[in-house]
Amino acid sequence: MKLTDYFNVLLKDTVNLGQVRLDLLGSRVETVYKALKADEQIGHLIVGKTPQGSWAHKTIINPVGDNEFDADFMLDMSENPDWADDPKKYIEQVYAALHRHSTYGTMPHSRKCRCVRLVYANSMHLDIVPHLNLADGREVIVNRDDNDWELTDPEGFTDWMKNKDALAKGNLRKVIRLMKYRRDHKNSFTGTRSILLTTMLGEQVTELRTLLDPSYYSDVPTALLHIVKDLDAWLQANPGTAPVADPSGSGVYFGHRWGSDPEKAQATYTYFRDRIHVHASEIEEAYKEENKERSIELWQGIFGDGFKAPATSSSSAKFPAAAPAAASTVGRSGRAG
């Protein structure tokens, strides 16, 4: 059974990152940006900021347990001619600006391959990605490990996501969140980067399928069934590490995100391919099960106890019914609720 209302509860109460955290993320990004913009050494090179990755694509999810959640943003910078032959300098200098800041210098911060990471204790971390439009027309980010530029088109990727989500009647983003939740919270296909998962799921959404069947992406469980089954079919046709192109048209391929070592990359891909094959079958079984209780059980086997019925009007009332008088004689536990 589809049990669409159960999926709404799962997404709202368990999977989606809450608005309070989203607001906190936006506030912290703005504060970090202002601090970098005010830096005496690199502030003049900073021209703007742009959300990136799951934050920009609206596919960000709650972290596992007490783990921190993460978000990326592009730090738009202008070229410094003195660094023309040393691209990693942009990452090094953003790191240095945080290091000398009175607040951020005392917080954990580190240099990664493509970003500078700033960690907030028991909360979140920000990945700050230097992003430039070079004089020769290339739009790039930095690969610090190779000390070279990488072509990118973040606006194009975000537009691609919007178009694919519209084709899927607003359900693609929800499917991506559900599959990321399955990966992170249920330890399935671990090692598969979000950029790969997002791109491969999104590429399964096509206008042709909506023309052949207008209800193909009609609701969350139907979209989940069809997108994952279509991904499974594509993966089964590609036993070797599949080439995953940047859908923005930048010309970049994401194959290196499977891993730098070819043997380990193939192992990660094969594991992902095998797990999606299993999940496609599990989702189809739960979707087609006609007995409601059995269907709920099957869906919970995939997504856990967060898959549950909406609260009834009586249990969700602002002011619940008063407890019986006898209850007042019971001692308090010292805990709320």
Short mmCIF file of C-alpha atoms in Angstrom, two decimals:
data_model
loop_
_atom_site.label_atom_id
_atom_site.label_comp_id
_atom_site.label_asym_id
_atom_site.label_seq_id
_atom_site.Cartn_x
_atom_site.Cartn_y
_atom_site.Cartn_z
CA MET A 1 0.00 0.00 0.00
CA LYS A 2 1.10 3.54 -0.64
CA LEU A 3 0.26 4.94 2.84
CA THR A 4 1.07 8.45 1.67
CA ASP A 5 0.08 10.04 4.98
CA TYR A 6 2.60 7.81 6.78
CA PHE A 7 5.33 9.08 4.45
CA ASN A 8 4.34 12.66 5.26
CA VAL A 9 4.85 11.93 8.96
CA LEU A 10 8.17 10.18 8.31
CA LEU A 11 9.51 13.12 6.33
CA LYS A 12 8.22 15.82 8.64
CA ASP A 13 9.07 14.29 12.01
CA THR A 14 12.11 12.13 11.27
CA VAL A 15 13.88 12.82 7.97
CA ASN A 16 13.71 16.53 7.20
CA LEU A 17 16.04 18.97 8.90
CA GLY A 18 13.79 21.19 11.00
CA GLN A 19 13.20 24.87 10.35
CA VAL A 20 14.94 25.90 13.58
CA ARG A 21 18.16 24.27 12.39
CA LEU A 22 17.75 25.68 8.90
CA ASP A 23 17.37 29.17 10.36
CA LEU A 24 20.44 28.60 12.54
CA LEU A 25 22.39 27.49 9.47
CA GLY A 26 21.43 30.61 7.55
CA SER A 27 22.35 32.86 10.47
CA ARG A 28 25.75 31.24 10.97
CA VAL A 29 26.62 31.38 7.28
CA GLU A 30 25.78 35.07 7.23
CA THR A 31 27.95 35.72 10.30
CA VAL A 32 30.91 33.76 8.91
CA TYR A 33 30.57 35.55 5.59
CA LYS A 34 30.63 38.96 7.26
CA ALA A 35 33.71 37.98 9.25
CA LEU A 36 35.58 36.87 6.12
CA LYS A 37 34.42 39.94 4.22
CA ALA A 38 35.84 42.11 7.00
CA ASP A 39 39.22 40.35 6.99
CA GLU A 40 41.97 42.84 6.15
CA GLN A 41 43.94 40.45 3.96
CA ILE A 42 41.30 38.69 1.83
CA GLY A 43 38.11 40.69 2.42
CA HIS A 44 38.61 42.71 -0.77
CA LEU A 45 38.60 39.48 -2.82
CA ILE A 46 35.22 38.29 -1.50
CA VAL A 47 32.29 39.29 -3.69
CA GLY A 48 29.41 37.11 -2.52
CA LYS A 49 28.15 33.79 -1.22
CA THR A 50 25.88 31.06 -2.58
CA PRO A 51 24.38 27.98 -0.88
CA GLN A 52 25.72 24.74 -2.33
CA GLY A 53 24.98 21.02 -2.19
CA SER A 54 22.10 19.61 -0.17
CA TRP A 55 21.33 23.00 1.39
CA ALA A 56 20.87 24.61 -2.03
CA HIS A 57 19.04 21.59 -3.45
CA LYS A 58 16.71 21.24 -0.43
CA THR A 59 17.77 17.65 0.15
CA ILE A 60 19.42 18.18 3.55
CA ILE A 61 18.31 15.73 6.27
CA ASN A 62 18.59 15.27 10.02
CA PRO A 63 21.93 13.82 11.15
CA VAL A 64 22.25 10.47 12.90
CA GLY A 65 21.77 10.73 16.66
CA ASP A 66 23.80 13.54 18.17
CA ASN A 67 26.05 13.88 15.13
CA GLU A 68 26.50 17.30 13.61
CA PHE A 69 24.81 18.12 10.33
CA ASP A 70 26.78 19.71 7.55
CA ALA A 71 26.14 22.32 4.89
CA ASP A 72 28.21 23.87 2.12
CA PHE A 73 28.32 27.35 0.73
CA MET A 74 30.28 28.90 -2.10
CA LEU A 75 32.48 31.81 -1.13
CA ASP A 76 32.51 33.84 -4.33
CA MET A 77 35.94 35.38 -4.81
CA SER A 78 37.71 37.48 -7.43
CA GLU A 79 41.07 36.50 -8.87
CA ASN A 80 44.36 37.43 -7.25
CA PRO A 81 46.99 37.54 -10.05
CA ASP A 82 49.71 36.57 -7.56
CA TRP A 83 47.98 33.22 -6.99
CA ALA A 84 47.39 32.38 -10.65
CA ASP A 85 49.76 29.41 -10.61
CA ASP A 86 48.86 28.31 -7.08
CA PRO A 87 45.07 27.71 -6.85
CA LYS A 88 45.30 26.07 -3.42
CA LYS A 89 46.24 29.51 -2.10
CA TYR A 90 42.54 30.44 -2.01
CA ILE A 91 41.77 27.63 0.43
CA GLU A 92 44.90 28.36 2.44
CA GLN A 93 44.02 32.04 2.77
CA VAL A 94 40.38 31.43 3.75
CA TYR A 95 41.68 29.03 6.40
CA ALA A 96 44.19 31.67 7.57
CA ALA A 97 41.43 34.30 7.81
CA LEU A 98 39.39 32.04 10.09
CA HIS A 99 42.52 31.18 12.05
CA ARG A 100 43.23 34.80 12.94
CA HIS A 101 39.61 35.64 13.77
CA SER A 102 38.91 36.19 17.47
CA THR A 103 35.97 33.73 17.51
CA TYR A 104 36.56 31.27 14.68
CA GLY A 105 40.24 30.93 15.45
CA THR A 106 39.32 29.16 18.70
CA MET A 107 36.89 26.77 16.96
CA PRO A 108 37.95 23.59 15.14
CA HIS A 109 38.71 24.44 11.51
CA SER A 110 40.60 22.54 8.87
CA ARG A 111 41.53 22.45 5.19
CA LYS A 112 39.91 19.83 2.97
CA CYS A 113 40.39 19.04 -0.70
CA ARG A 114 37.81 21.56 -1.93
CA CYS A 115 36.87 23.60 1.12
CA VAL A 116 37.66 24.93 4.54
CA ARG A 117 35.65 23.26 7.29
CA LEU A 118 34.44 25.13 10.39
CA VAL A 119 32.98 23.00 13.19
CA TYR A 120 30.42 24.12 15.76
CA ALA A 121 30.50 21.87 18.84
CA ASN A 122 27.69 19.30 19.03
CA SER A 123 25.77 21.09 16.31
CA MET A 124 26.96 21.42 12.73
CA HIS A 125 29.89 22.13 10.46
CA LEU A 126 30.19 24.46 7.52
CA ASP A 127 32.20 23.67 4.40
CA ILE A 128 33.34 26.95 2.85
CA VAL A 129 34.14 26.45 -0.85
CA PRO A 130 36.17 29.14 -2.65
CA HIS A 131 34.49 29.75 -6.02
CA LEU A 132 35.75 31.92 -8.87
CA ASN A 133 34.84 33.06 -12.36
CA LEU A 134 38.23 33.27 -14.08
CA ALA A 135 39.13 35.86 -16.67
CA ASP A 136 39.34 33.14 -19.33
CA GLY A 137 35.63 32.34 -18.84
CA ARG A 138 35.95 29.24 -16.67
CA GLU A 139 33.82 28.88 -13.54
CA VAL A 140 35.87 26.93 -11.01
CA ILE A 141 36.43 25.68 -7.51
CA VAL A 142 39.79 24.60 -6.07
CA ASN A 143 41.17 21.08 -5.80
CA ARG A 144 43.73 21.57 -3.06
CA ASP A 145 45.11 18.03 -3.31
CA ASP A 146 46.02 18.52 -6.97
CA ASN A 147 46.63 22.27 -6.64
CA ASP A 148 44.43 22.81 -9.66
CA TRP A 149 41.07 24.18 -10.74
CA GLU A 150 37.92 22.09 -11.12
CA LEU A 151 35.19 23.23 -13.48
CA THR A 152 31.81 23.76 -11.84
CA ASP A 153 28.38 25.21 -12.51
CA PRO A 154 26.49 25.30 -9.19
CA GLU A 155 23.68 27.46 -10.55
CA GLY A 156 23.24 25.03 -13.44
CA PHE A 157 23.06 22.07 -11.06
CA THR A 158 20.47 23.83 -8.90
CA ASP A 159 18.40 24.67 -12.00
CA TRP A 160 18.65 21.03 -13.11
CA MET A 161 17.38 19.92 -9.69
CA LYS A 162 14.44 22.35 -9.85
CA ASN A 163 13.46 21.12 -13.31
CA LYS A 164 13.71 17.44 -12.36
CA ASP A 165 11.75 18.01 -9.15
CA ALA A 166 9.03 19.82 -11.11
CA LEU A 167 8.80 16.87 -13.53
CA ALA A 168 8.41 14.59 -10.51
CA LYS A 169 5.57 16.76 -9.16
CA GLY A 170 7.73 17.97 -6.28
CA ASN A 171 8.58 14.45 -5.13
CA LEU A 172 12.18 14.00 -6.33
CA ARG A 173 13.67 15.97 -3.45
CA LYS A 174 11.62 13.91 -1.01
CA VAL A 175 12.81 10.67 -2.59
CA ILE A 176 16.42 11.84 -2.35
CA ARG A 177 15.95 12.70 1.33
CA LEU A 178 14.41 9.29 1.99
CA MET A 179 17.28 7.48 0.28
CA LYS A 180 19.88 9.59 2.11
CA TYR A 181 18.07 8.71 5.34
CA ARG A 182 18.23 5.03 4.40
CA ARG A 183 21.97 5.37 3.78
CA ASP A 184 22.86 7.37 6.89
CA HIS A 185 20.43 6.11 9.53
CA LYS A 186 20.14 2.49 8.40
CA ASN A 187 23.77 2.01 7.32
CA SER A 188 22.98 1.05 3.75
CA PHE A 189 25.27 1.74 0.77
CA THR A 190 27.62 3.66 3.05
CA GLY A 191 30.47 5.28 1.16
CA THR A 192 28.31 6.62 -1.66
CA ARG A 193 28.65 10.40 -1.72
CA SER A 194 25.52 12.54 -1.75
CA ILE A 195 26.47 14.20 -5.04
CA LEU A 196 26.50 10.78 -6.70
CA LEU A 197 23.24 9.62 -5.10
CA THR A 198 21.48 12.89 -5.91
CA THR A 199 22.63 12.91 -9.53
CA MET A 200 21.83 9.26 -10.23
CA LEU A 201 18.35 9.47 -8.69
CA GLY A 202 17.61 12.73 -10.46
CA GLU A 203 18.69 11.42 -13.84
CA GLN A 204 16.01 8.73 -13.65
CA VAL A 205 13.27 11.37 -13.79
CA THR A 206 12.30 11.98 -17.41
CA GLU A 207 9.53 13.74 -19.27
CA LEU A 208 8.96 10.64 -21.42
CA ARG A 209 7.87 8.63 -18.39
CA THR A 210 5.32 11.28 -17.45
CA LEU A 211 3.99 11.29 -21.02
CA LEU A 212 3.59 7.51 -21.00
CA ASP A 213 2.08 7.53 -17.50
CA PRO A 214 0.97 10.89 -16.03
CA SER A 215 0.73 9.30 -12.56
CA TYR A 216 4.31 7.97 -12.64
CA TYR A 217 5.47 10.44 -9.95
CA SER A 218 2.02 11.25 -8.54
CA ASP A 219 2.94 10.98 -4.83
CA VAL A 220 5.93 10.18 -2.63
CA PRO A 221 5.65 6.36 -2.45
CA THR A 222 4.88 6.08 -6.18
CA ALA A 223 7.80 8.33 -7.08
CA LEU A 224 10.04 6.40 -4.68
CA LEU A 225 9.06 3.08 -6.24
CA HIS A 226 9.59 4.19 -9.82
CA ILE A 227 12.75 6.25 -9.35
CA VAL A 228 14.53 3.55 -7.32
CA LYS A 229 13.43 0.78 -9.69
CA ASP A 230 14.62 2.82 -12.69
CA LEU A 231 17.92 3.47 -10.95
CA ASP A 232 18.24 -0.24 -10.23
CA ALA A 233 17.67 -1.08 -13.91
CA TRP A 234 20.32 1.45 -14.93
CA LEU A 235 22.82 0.13 -12.38
CA GLN A 236 22.23 -3.49 -13.38
CA ALA A 237 23.07 -2.51 -16.96
CA ASN A 238 26.36 -0.99 -15.74
CA PRO A 239 28.37 -3.53 -13.71
CA GLY A 240 31.53 -1.45 -13.97
CA THR A 241 31.85 1.87 -12.17
CA ALA A 242 29.23 3.97 -13.93
CA PRO A 243 30.21 7.33 -15.39
CA VAL A 244 28.17 10.01 -13.63
CA ALA A 245 28.26 13.33 -15.47
CA ASP A 246 27.60 16.68 -13.84
CA PRO A 247 24.06 17.34 -15.11
CA SER A 248 24.69 21.08 -15.23
CA GLY A 249 26.72 20.52 -18.40
CA SER A 250 30.02 21.68 -16.94
CA GLY A 251 31.76 18.75 -18.63
CA VAL A 252 32.88 17.32 -15.28
CA TYR A 253 32.33 13.68 -14.32
CA PHE A 254 31.82 12.66 -10.70
CA GLY A 255 33.46 9.25 -11.07
CA HIS A 256 36.33 10.24 -8.80
CA ARG A 257 33.81 10.58 -5.96
CA TRP A 258 33.58 6.78 -5.78
CA GLY A 259 37.19 6.84 -4.52
CA SER A 260 40.68 7.70 -5.71
CA ASP A 261 41.84 4.08 -5.76
CA PRO A 262 40.22 2.24 -8.75
CA GLU A 263 39.85 -1.04 -6.88
CA LYS A 264 38.21 0.57 -3.83
CA ALA A 265 36.05 2.73 -6.09
CA GLN A 266 34.74 -0.36 -7.87
CA ALA A 267 34.06 -2.05 -4.53
CA THR A 268 32.07 0.98 -3.29
CA TYR A 269 30.11 1.11 -6.53
CA THR A 270 29.39 -2.62 -6.54
CA TYR A 271 28.15 -2.46 -2.95
CA PHE A 272 25.88 0.47 -3.83
CA ARG A 273 24.61 -1.36 -6.93
CA ASP A 274 23.82 -4.50 -4.92
CA ARG A 275 22.06 -2.60 -2.14
CA ILE A 276 19.88 -0.59 -4.52
CA HIS A 277 18.87 -3.87 -6.16
CA VAL A 278 17.72 -5.18 -2.76
CA HIS A 279 15.96 -1.92 -1.82
CA ALA A 280 14.11 -1.73 -5.14
CA SER A 281 12.65 -5.17 -4.41
CA GLU A 282 11.81 -4.25 -0.80
CA ILE A 283 10.07 -1.03 -1.85
CA GLU A 284 8.05 -2.82 -4.52
CA GLU A 285 6.95 -5.49 -2.04
CA ALA A 286 5.82 -2.90 0.53
CA TYR A 287 4.08 -0.80 -2.13
CA LYS A 288 2.15 -3.72 -3.63
CA GLU A 289 1.22 -5.40 -0.33
CA GLU A 290 -2.58 -5.12 0.00
CA ASN A 291 -2.79 -5.92 3.70
CA LYS A 292 -2.34 -2.64 5.54
CA GLU A 293 -0.71 -4.00 8.68
CA ARG A 294 1.72 -6.09 6.65
CA SER A 295 2.49 -3.14 4.39
CA ILE A 296 3.25 -0.94 7.40
CA GLU A 297 5.54 -3.65 8.72
CA LEU A 298 7.39 -3.84 5.40
CA TRP A 299 7.78 -0.06 5.11
CA GLN A 300 9.04 0.08 8.71
CA GLY A 301 11.58 -2.58 7.81
CA ILE A 302 12.96 -0.13 5.24
CA PHE A 303 12.65 3.19 7.10
CA GLY A 304 12.20 2.33 10.78
CA ASP A 305 9.66 3.28 13.43
CA GLY A 306 9.38 6.85 12.15
CA PHE A 307 7.09 5.44 9.49
CA LYS A 308 3.80 5.75 11.36
CA ALA A 309 0.27 7.05 11.16
CA PRO A 310 -0.50 10.73 11.61
CA ALA A 311 -1.54 11.71 15.12
CA THR A 312 -5.29 11.64 15.66
CA SER A 313 -7.10 14.87 16.38
CA SER A 314 -7.56 13.91 20.04
CA SER A 315 -3.89 13.09 20.60
CA SER A 316 -2.69 16.20 18.81
CA ALA A 317 -5.03 18.63 20.51
CA LYS A 318 -3.41 21.76 21.92
CA PHE A 319 -4.93 21.06 25.33
CA PRO A 320 -5.25 17.30 25.98
CA ALA A 321 -7.99 16.00 28.19
CA ALA A 322 -7.37 16.31 31.91
CA ALA A 323 -6.07 13.23 33.71
CA PRO A 324 -8.43 11.38 36.06
CA ALA A 325 -8.41 12.75 39.61
CA ALA A 326 -6.83 9.56 40.97
CA ALA A 327 -3.79 10.19 38.85
CA SER A 328 -2.87 13.19 40.96
CA THR A 329 -1.86 10.92 43.81
CA VAL A 330 0.94 9.35 41.78
CA GLY A 331 4.40 10.62 42.67
CA ARG A 332 6.27 12.76 40.14
CA SER A 333 9.19 11.23 38.28
CA GLY A 334 11.18 14.46 38.02
CA ARG A 335 11.01 14.41 34.21
CA ALA A 336 8.78 16.34 31.86
CA GLY A 337 6.20 14.22 30.06
#
